[in-house]
Short mmCIF file of C-alpha atoms in Angstrom, two decimals:
data_model
loop_
_atom_site.label_atom_id
_atom_site.label_comp_id
_atom_site.label_asym_id
_atom_site.label_seq_id
_atom_site.Cartn_x
_atom_site.Cartn_y
_atom_site.Cartn_z
CA MET Q 1254 157.15 -51.50 66.02
CA THR Q 1255 156.99 -54.81 67.77
CA ALA Q 1256 156.23 -58.33 66.68
CA ALA Q 1257 152.61 -57.95 67.83
CA ASP Q 1258 152.04 -55.98 64.66
CA GLU Q 1259 152.38 -59.12 62.61
CA PHE Q 1260 148.78 -59.93 63.34
CA GLU Q 1261 146.82 -56.75 63.58
CA PRO Q 1262 148.01 -53.29 62.75
CA PRO Q 1263 148.04 -51.29 65.99
CA GLU Q 1264 146.00 -48.66 64.16
CA LEU Q 1265 143.12 -51.14 64.36
CA THR Q 1266 143.47 -51.82 68.11
CA TRP Q 1267 143.53 -48.13 68.84
CA ARG Q 1268 141.15 -47.10 66.05
CA ASP Q 1269 138.84 -45.18 68.42
CA VAL Q 1270 141.66 -42.95 69.62
CA THR Q 1271 141.53 -39.64 67.77
CA PRO Q 1272 143.11 -37.54 66.41
CA ALA Q 1273 145.73 -39.60 64.58
CA ALA Q 1274 148.58 -37.89 66.46
CA ALA Q 1275 147.15 -39.02 69.81
CA ARG Q 1276 146.79 -42.55 68.41
CA ARG Q 1277 150.38 -42.52 67.16
CA MET Q 1278 151.60 -41.54 70.62
CA LEU Q 1279 149.64 -44.31 72.32
CA ILE Q 1280 151.12 -46.89 69.97
CA ALA Q 1281 154.61 -45.50 70.56
CA ALA Q 1282 154.07 -45.48 74.33
CA ALA Q 1283 152.86 -49.10 74.41
CA ALA Q 1284 155.93 -50.23 72.45
CA ALA Q 1285 158.28 -48.19 74.66
CA PHE Q 1286 156.75 -49.41 77.94
CA ALA Q 1287 156.86 -53.00 76.71
CA GLY Q 1288 160.50 -52.64 75.73
CA ARG Q 1289 162.06 -51.05 78.81
CA GLY Q 1290 159.27 -50.76 81.36
CA TYR Q 1291 157.11 -47.79 82.33
CA HIS Q 1292 159.55 -46.23 84.81
CA ALA Q 1293 162.53 -46.37 82.45
CA THR Q 1294 160.60 -44.69 79.63
CA THR Q 1295 160.48 -40.90 79.32
CA THR Q 1296 157.91 -38.84 77.42
CA ARG Q 1297 160.90 -37.79 75.30
CA ASP Q 1298 161.44 -41.47 74.31
CA ILE Q 1299 157.77 -41.77 73.40
CA ALA Q 1300 157.80 -38.57 71.35
CA ALA Q 1301 160.92 -39.73 69.48
CA ARG Q 1302 159.33 -43.09 68.68
CA ALA Q 1303 156.18 -41.34 67.43
CA GLY Q 1304 158.31 -38.96 65.34
CA MET Q 1305 157.00 -35.94 67.23
CA SER Q 1306 158.36 -33.25 69.52
CA PRO Q 1307 158.33 -33.84 73.31
CA ALA Q 1308 156.01 -30.85 73.70
CA ALA Q 1309 153.50 -32.41 71.29
CA VAL Q 1310 152.86 -35.22 73.78
CA TYR Q 1311 151.39 -32.75 76.26
CA ILE Q 1312 148.88 -31.46 73.74
CA HIS Q 1313 147.13 -34.83 73.93
CA TYR Q 1314 148.12 -36.30 77.30
CA ARG Q 1315 148.64 -34.65 80.67
CA SER Q 1316 151.47 -36.98 81.59
CA LYS Q 1317 153.25 -40.27 80.93
CA GLU Q 1318 150.85 -41.85 83.44
CA GLU Q 1319 147.89 -40.64 81.36
CA LEU Q 1320 149.33 -42.54 78.38
CA LEU Q 1321 149.66 -45.69 80.48
CA PHE Q 1322 146.13 -45.24 81.76
CA GLN Q 1323 144.68 -44.93 78.24
CA ILE Q 1324 146.57 -48.03 77.09
CA SER Q 1325 145.35 -49.91 80.14
CA ARG Q 1326 141.75 -48.68 79.93
CA ILE Q 1327 141.41 -49.41 76.21
CA GLY Q 1328 143.26 -52.73 76.50
CA HIS Q 1329 140.94 -53.92 79.26
CA ALA Q 1330 137.83 -52.61 77.47
CA ILE Q 1331 138.71 -54.41 74.24
CA SER Q 1332 139.47 -57.67 76.01
CA LEU Q 1333 136.13 -57.41 77.85
CA GLU Q 1334 134.46 -56.91 74.47
CA VAL Q 1335 136.26 -59.97 73.08
CA LEU Q 1336 134.92 -62.06 75.97
CA THR Q 1337 131.35 -60.82 75.88
CA SER Q 1338 130.80 -60.59 72.14
CA VAL Q 1339 130.42 -64.37 72.07
CA ASP Q 1340 126.79 -65.35 72.13
CA GLY Q 1341 124.58 -68.39 71.74
CA PRO Q 1342 122.28 -70.55 73.85
CA ASP Q 1343 124.71 -73.44 74.59
CA PRO Q 1344 126.86 -72.71 77.70
CA VAL Q 1345 129.57 -75.14 76.58
CA ALA Q 1346 129.94 -73.68 73.10
CA ARG Q 1347 129.75 -70.15 74.48
CA LEU Q 1348 132.48 -70.65 77.08
CA ALA Q 1349 134.69 -72.51 74.59
CA ALA Q 1350 134.34 -69.68 72.06
CA ALA Q 1351 134.98 -67.02 74.71
CA VAL Q 1352 138.11 -68.76 76.06
CA SER Q 1353 139.38 -69.34 72.56
CA ALA Q 1354 138.89 -65.68 71.58
CA PHE Q 1355 140.31 -64.34 74.86
CA ALA Q 1356 143.42 -66.57 74.73
CA SER Q 1357 144.15 -65.77 71.07
CA TRP Q 1358 143.67 -62.07 71.77
CA HIS Q 1359 146.41 -62.28 74.41
CA ALA Q 1360 148.73 -63.94 71.90
CA GLU Q 1361 148.00 -61.48 69.11
CA HIS Q 1362 148.24 -58.47 71.41
CA HIS Q 1363 150.93 -59.77 73.72
CA THR Q 1364 152.86 -56.49 73.73
CA THR Q 1365 149.89 -54.41 74.82
CA ALA Q 1366 148.68 -57.11 77.19
CA ARG Q 1367 152.01 -57.25 78.99
CA VAL Q 1368 152.02 -53.49 79.57
CA VAL Q 1369 148.42 -53.62 80.71
CA GLN Q 1370 149.05 -56.48 83.16
CA TYR Q 1371 152.51 -55.70 84.52
CA GLU Q 1372 152.36 -51.93 85.02
CA LEU Q 1373 149.13 -51.65 87.04
CA SER Q 1374 151.05 -50.43 90.09
CA ALA Q 1375 152.19 -47.33 88.19
CA LEU Q 1376 148.61 -46.02 87.80
CA THR Q 1377 147.29 -43.27 90.07
CA PRO Q 1378 144.64 -44.44 92.55
CA PRO Q 1379 141.65 -43.01 90.57
CA HIS Q 1380 142.95 -44.49 87.32
CA LEU Q 1381 143.62 -47.81 88.99
CA ALA Q 1382 140.07 -47.78 90.36
CA GLU Q 1383 138.68 -47.41 86.83
CA VAL Q 1384 140.80 -50.29 85.56
CA VAL Q 1385 139.90 -52.45 88.55
CA GLU Q 1386 136.22 -51.92 87.70
CA LEU Q 1387 136.87 -53.22 84.15
CA ARG Q 1388 138.74 -56.19 85.62
CA ARG Q 1389 135.75 -56.89 87.87
CA GLN Q 1390 133.52 -56.96 84.78
CA ILE Q 1391 135.91 -59.33 83.00
CA GLU Q 1392 135.86 -61.63 86.04
CA ALA Q 1393 132.06 -61.42 86.26
CA ALA Q 1394 131.69 -62.29 82.56
CA VAL Q 1395 133.70 -65.49 82.89
CA ARG Q 1396 132.11 -66.40 86.22
CA GLY Q 1397 128.65 -65.90 84.70
CA MET Q 1398 129.44 -68.26 81.83
CA ILE Q 1399 130.70 -70.91 84.26
CA GLU Q 1400 127.62 -70.50 86.46
CA ASP Q 1401 125.35 -70.87 83.43
CA GLY Q 1402 127.03 -74.19 82.62
CA VAL Q 1403 126.73 -75.37 86.22
CA ALA Q 1404 123.04 -74.41 86.26
CA ALA Q 1405 122.50 -76.27 82.99
CA GLY Q 1406 124.21 -79.33 84.47
CA VAL Q 1407 126.95 -79.41 81.82
CA PHE Q 1408 129.80 -78.20 84.09
CA ASP Q 1409 130.83 -79.76 87.39
CA VAL Q 1410 132.71 -77.09 89.36
CA PRO Q 1411 133.19 -77.33 93.13
CA ASP Q 1412 134.76 -73.84 93.40
CA VAL Q 1413 133.36 -71.45 90.77
CA ARG Q 1414 135.40 -68.48 91.92
CA GLY Q 1415 138.60 -70.52 91.91
CA ALA Q 1416 137.87 -71.92 88.45
CA THR Q 1417 137.15 -68.42 87.13
CA LEU Q 1418 140.49 -67.22 88.47
CA ALA Q 1419 142.30 -70.11 86.80
CA VAL Q 1420 140.56 -69.67 83.43
CA LEU Q 1421 141.39 -65.96 83.31
CA SER Q 1422 144.94 -66.52 84.51
CA LEU Q 1423 145.57 -69.19 81.90
CA CYS Q 1424 144.42 -66.93 79.07
CA ILE Q 1425 146.13 -63.76 80.31
CA ASP Q 1426 149.47 -65.52 80.81
CA VAL Q 1427 149.57 -66.35 77.10
CA ALA Q 1428 150.86 -62.77 76.70
CA ARG Q 1429 153.93 -63.65 78.79
CA TRP Q 1430 155.10 -66.82 77.05
CA TYR Q 1431 153.81 -66.32 73.50
CA ARG Q 1432 156.42 -65.72 70.81
CA PRO Q 1433 155.41 -64.93 67.21
CA GLY Q 1434 156.63 -67.66 64.92
CA GLY Q 1435 156.56 -70.22 67.75
CA ARG Q 1436 155.11 -73.71 67.74
CA ARG Q 1437 151.46 -72.60 67.84
CA THR Q 1438 149.50 -69.82 66.15
CA PRO Q 1439 147.17 -67.64 68.23
CA ALA Q 1440 144.18 -69.56 66.81
CA GLU Q 1441 145.74 -72.91 67.74
CA ILE Q 1442 146.41 -71.66 71.28
CA GLY Q 1443 142.77 -70.60 71.46
CA SER Q 1444 141.47 -74.01 70.51
CA LEU Q 1445 143.94 -75.88 72.77
CA TYR Q 1446 142.88 -73.71 75.70
CA ALA Q 1447 139.15 -74.03 75.01
CA ASP Q 1448 139.58 -77.81 75.18
CA LEU Q 1449 141.69 -77.73 78.37
CA VAL Q 1450 139.27 -75.35 80.09
CA LEU Q 1451 136.23 -77.50 79.28
CA ARG Q 1452 138.02 -80.46 80.84
CA MET Q 1453 138.89 -78.37 83.88
CA LEU Q 1454 135.21 -77.51 84.28
CA GLY Q 1455 134.23 -81.15 84.19
CA ASN Q 1456 132.46 -81.06 80.83
CA MET R 47 161.47 -55.34 102.04
CA THR R 48 158.47 -56.50 100.09
CA ALA R 49 155.33 -58.38 100.96
CA ALA R 50 156.91 -61.64 99.76
CA ASP R 51 158.84 -61.65 102.99
CA GLU R 52 155.70 -62.41 104.93
CA PHE R 53 156.16 -66.06 104.16
CA GLU R 54 159.80 -66.82 103.96
CA PRO R 55 162.68 -64.60 104.94
CA PRO R 56 164.60 -63.78 101.76
CA GLU R 57 167.72 -64.91 103.60
CA LEU R 58 166.36 -68.45 103.27
CA THR R 59 165.66 -68.20 99.52
CA TRP R 60 169.15 -66.91 98.90
CA ARG R 61 170.86 -68.89 101.64
CA ASP R 62 173.48 -70.34 99.30
CA VAL R 63 174.68 -66.90 98.22
CA THR R 64 177.79 -65.97 100.16
CA PRO R 65 179.23 -63.82 101.62
CA ALA R 66 176.36 -62.10 103.46
CA ALA R 67 177.06 -58.79 101.68
CA ALA R 68 176.54 -60.42 98.27
CA ARG R 69 173.32 -61.99 99.55
CA ARG R 70 172.09 -58.63 100.89
CA MET R 71 172.70 -57.05 97.49
CA LEU R 72 170.78 -59.76 95.67
CA ILE R 73 167.80 -59.30 97.97
CA ALA R 74 167.96 -55.52 97.49
CA ALA R 75 168.23 -55.92 93.71
CA ALA R 76 165.22 -58.25 93.50
CA ALA R 77 163.09 -55.79 95.48
CA ALA R 78 164.28 -52.83 93.39
CA PHE R 79 163.72 -54.60 90.04
CA ALA R 80 160.25 -55.72 91.17
CA GLY R 81 159.35 -52.19 92.21
CA ARG R 82 160.41 -50.11 89.22
CA GLY R 83 161.66 -52.57 86.63
CA TYR R 84 165.20 -53.59 85.71
CA HIS R 85 165.93 -50.71 83.33
CA ALA R 86 164.74 -48.00 85.76
CA THR R 87 166.92 -49.34 88.57
CA THR R 88 170.54 -48.21 88.99
CA THR R 89 173.29 -50.00 90.91
CA ARG R 90 173.24 -46.90 93.12
CA ASP R 91 169.56 -47.63 94.01
CA ILE R 92 170.49 -51.21 94.84
CA ALA R 93 173.44 -50.18 96.99
CA ALA R 94 171.29 -47.67 98.88
CA ARG R 95 168.62 -50.32 99.53
CA ALA R 96 171.30 -52.73 100.76
CA GLY R 97 172.81 -50.00 102.96
CA MET R 98 176.13 -50.18 101.14
CA SER R 99 178.26 -47.95 98.96
CA PRO R 100 177.78 -48.07 95.17
CA ALA R 101 181.39 -49.24 94.81
CA ALA R 102 180.70 -52.20 97.12
CA VAL R 103 178.29 -53.66 94.54
CA TYR R 104 181.18 -54.15 92.09
CA ILE R 105 183.18 -56.16 94.60
CA HIS R 106 180.59 -58.93 94.29
CA TYR R 107 178.95 -58.39 90.88
CA ARG R 108 180.39 -57.27 87.62
CA SER R 109 177.27 -55.33 86.66
CA LYS R 110 173.57 -54.77 87.25
CA GLU R 111 172.92 -57.48 84.67
CA GLU R 112 175.02 -59.92 86.70
CA LEU R 113 172.69 -59.29 89.66
CA LEU R 114 169.64 -59.97 87.46
CA PHE R 115 171.28 -63.12 86.13
CA GLN R 116 171.98 -64.47 89.63
CA ILE R 117 168.39 -63.75 90.73
CA SER R 118 167.10 -65.44 87.59
CA ARG R 119 169.45 -68.43 87.77
CA ILE R 120 168.81 -69.09 91.45
CA GLY R 121 165.07 -68.46 91.12
CA HIS R 122 164.78 -70.96 88.28
CA ALA R 123 167.02 -73.50 90.03
CA ILE R 124 164.96 -73.36 93.24
CA SER R 125 161.65 -73.67 91.40
CA LEU R 126 163.06 -76.69 89.49
CA GLU R 127 164.03 -78.19 92.86
CA VAL R 128 160.50 -77.56 94.19
CA LEU R 129 159.05 -79.43 91.21
CA THR R 130 161.40 -82.38 91.26
CA SER R 131 161.72 -82.91 95.01
CA VAL R 132 158.28 -84.55 94.96
CA ASP R 133 158.58 -88.30 94.77
CA GLY R 134 156.46 -91.44 95.03
CA PRO R 135 155.22 -94.24 92.81
CA ASP R 136 151.70 -92.88 92.06
CA PRO R 137 151.72 -90.54 89.01
CA VAL R 138 148.50 -88.81 90.12
CA ALA R 139 149.68 -88.07 93.65
CA ARG R 140 153.09 -87.04 92.37
CA LEU R 141 151.77 -84.55 89.81
CA ALA R 142 149.23 -83.16 92.28
CA ALA R 143 151.96 -82.61 94.88
CA ALA R 144 154.31 -81.05 92.33
CA VAL R 145 151.65 -78.65 90.99
CA SER R 146 150.62 -77.74 94.50
CA ALA R 147 154.21 -77.02 95.57
CA PHE R 148 155.06 -75.14 92.36
CA ALA R 149 151.92 -72.95 92.49
CA SER R 150 152.37 -72.10 96.19
CA TRP R 151 156.02 -71.31 95.58
CA HIS R 152 154.96 -68.73 92.98
CA ALA R 153 152.57 -67.15 95.51
CA GLU R 154 155.08 -67.10 98.35
CA HIS R 155 157.88 -65.80 96.14
CA HIS R 156 155.80 -63.63 93.83
CA THR R 157 158.25 -60.71 93.97
CA THR R 158 161.23 -62.80 92.88
CA ALA R 159 159.14 -64.77 90.40
CA ARG R 160 157.92 -61.61 88.66
CA VAL R 161 161.47 -60.35 88.20
CA VAL R 162 162.58 -63.76 86.98
CA GLN R 163 159.71 -64.04 84.48
CA TYR R 164 159.33 -60.47 83.21
CA GLU R 165 162.95 -59.37 82.81
CA LEU R 166 164.32 -62.26 80.74
CA SER R 167 164.90 -59.98 77.77
CA ALA R 168 167.41 -57.91 79.77
CA LEU R 169 169.82 -60.87 80.12
CA THR R 170 172.92 -61.11 77.91
CA PRO R 171 172.74 -63.94 75.35
CA PRO R 172 175.08 -66.33 77.31
CA HIS R 173 173.16 -65.70 80.54
CA LEU R 174 169.84 -66.11 78.79
CA ALA R 175 171.07 -69.41 77.34
CA GLU R 176 171.81 -70.72 80.84
CA VAL R 177 168.38 -69.71 82.08
CA VAL R 178 166.70 -71.18 79.01
CA GLU R 179 168.40 -74.49 79.80
CA LEU R 180 166.88 -74.42 83.32
CA ARG R 181 163.49 -73.61 81.81
CA ARG R 182 163.89 -76.60 79.49
CA GLN R 183 164.49 -78.81 82.52
CA ILE R 184 161.42 -77.40 84.28
CA GLU R 185 159.34 -78.12 81.19
CA ALA R 186 160.80 -81.62 80.89
CA ALA R 187 160.04 -82.37 84.57
CA VAL R 188 156.34 -81.53 84.18
CA ARG R 189 156.08 -83.24 80.79
CA GLY R 190 157.69 -86.38 82.26
CA MET R 191 155.13 -86.50 85.07
CA ILE R 192 152.26 -86.13 82.59
CA GLU R 193 153.73 -88.83 80.34
CA ASP R 194 154.07 -91.18 83.32
CA GLY R 195 150.39 -90.73 84.06
CA VAL R 196 149.43 -91.31 80.43
CA ALA R 197 151.58 -94.47 80.33
CA ALA R 198 149.92 -95.70 83.54
CA GLY R 199 146.49 -95.05 82.00
CA VAL R 200 145.46 -92.55 84.70
CA PHE R 201 145.69 -89.42 82.54
CA ASP R 202 143.95 -88.86 79.22
CA VAL R 203 145.87 -86.15 77.36
CA PRO R 204 145.55 -85.66 73.60
CA ASP R 205 148.32 -83.02 73.45
CA VAL R 206 151.00 -83.61 76.12
CA ARG R 207 153.14 -80.67 75.10
CA GLY R 208 150.14 -78.32 75.12
CA ALA R 209 148.99 -79.58 78.52
CA THR R 210 152.52 -79.13 79.91
CA LEU R 211 152.55 -75.55 78.70
CA ALA R 212 149.18 -74.85 80.31
CA VAL R 213 150.11 -76.44 83.65
CA LEU R 214 153.33 -74.43 83.88
CA SER R 215 151.65 -71.23 82.75
CA LEU R 216 148.86 -71.59 85.29
CA CYS R 217 151.32 -72.00 88.18
CA ILE R 218 153.76 -69.30 87.05
CA ASP R 219 151.00 -66.73 86.56
CA VAL R 220 150.12 -67.01 90.25
CA ALA R 221 153.06 -64.62 90.79
CA ARG R 222 151.25 -61.95 88.74
CA TRP R 223 147.84 -61.96 90.42
CA TYR R 224 148.68 -63.11 93.93
CA ARG R 225 148.32 -60.52 96.71
CA PRO R 226 149.33 -61.31 100.31
CA GLY R 227 146.29 -61.15 102.54
CA GLY R 228 143.96 -61.96 99.63
CA ARG R 229 141.15 -64.52 99.51
CA ARG R 230 143.43 -67.58 99.36
CA THR R 231 146.67 -68.54 101.10
CA PRO R 232 149.56 -69.96 99.04
CA ALA R 233 148.70 -73.45 100.34
CA GLU R 234 145.03 -73.07 99.35
CA ILE R 235 146.06 -71.93 95.86
CA GLY R 236 148.28 -75.00 95.64
CA SER R 237 145.47 -77.39 96.47
CA LEU R 238 142.93 -75.63 94.20
CA TYR R 239 145.40 -75.82 91.31
CA ALA R 240 146.31 -79.44 91.92
CA ASP R 241 142.62 -80.31 91.65
CA LEU R 242 142.05 -78.20 88.50
CA VAL R 243 145.14 -79.64 86.80
CA LEU R 244 144.12 -83.24 87.49
CA ARG R 245 140.75 -82.50 85.89
CA MET R 246 142.50 -80.89 82.93
CA LEU R 247 144.53 -84.07 82.48
CA GLY R 248 141.42 -86.21 82.44
CA ASN R 249 142.04 -87.92 85.78
#
């Protein structure tokens, strides 16, 4: 178990993965990949961490890559949900809330987020294509919120695509530098970043 | 050889590493670590990539970790140099130039930068301490430039430490998402980021 578990039990992140044995393996795989990297981790390592036999892994997943794909797919889908579940008529408040939620999510789930972001090149082409489609939706969600603010005259952004890239990058990179017990809590990082992003967008 | 070499021959990045055989091994190690991760790479892999015998590695480096440490130490030292080689009396121009140079460096050297950023936990405690000291100096350099601008009344920054963190994070994360041949060149990323950072700092 990693420090990420301080904030949210992994059972909650992966709650839609059933049966429980498959969920346990996904949690074990995410921790193992985060610890030593995808290529240095064997299905045997994952099984041992999950307290199961190596053969049991193959009942639920075709391969180690399938485990990585599920972690990546679910991780991206949840972070898209985090971004888009923010609603309201005011573009400024909506973007601030979305950035805050997205940045804190990357602090709270830094272990999963690192695996998801750093091991993309290990996915098979069809799996990568599915993840790339989720990434496109994440990009479109942020770009849409920025465009709404520009249209409403509350943001001043000469390069919307460039600003979108920077906003996403800023939030995602929280997973790299965040340390539990550090100077700022995930919620404090969220509110710092919401403020910095609004300034960046000329609000 | 990786795509990073499009911009600058690795011989130039590692030009102070002598003799040439030691330099060749460092370049091979950086490419191997970037490709499959530190833990999945053996000194045998590195030797094969460098076109040398496994035993030859140990003439120049005590261990695989020593190779990682040298990549990390030199990578951090060069990026500190990139940040601090910018001079001039105007705090706005100086910070813009530093951000631009630092962000483009992370695009041009994305392969090395990824290894340097993602494999910190594989360093021994004394090696990590040396790298952490370089990271402290990088942080202090950026913070100093922001403080100069605040003192001169050209930046408006409620949380200098938080803004420093965000500026560094934004530039470093370029190494993660940057792809050679993508929409923006390293120089274009540098100028986009300089502009976004100045806005973030209330200039």
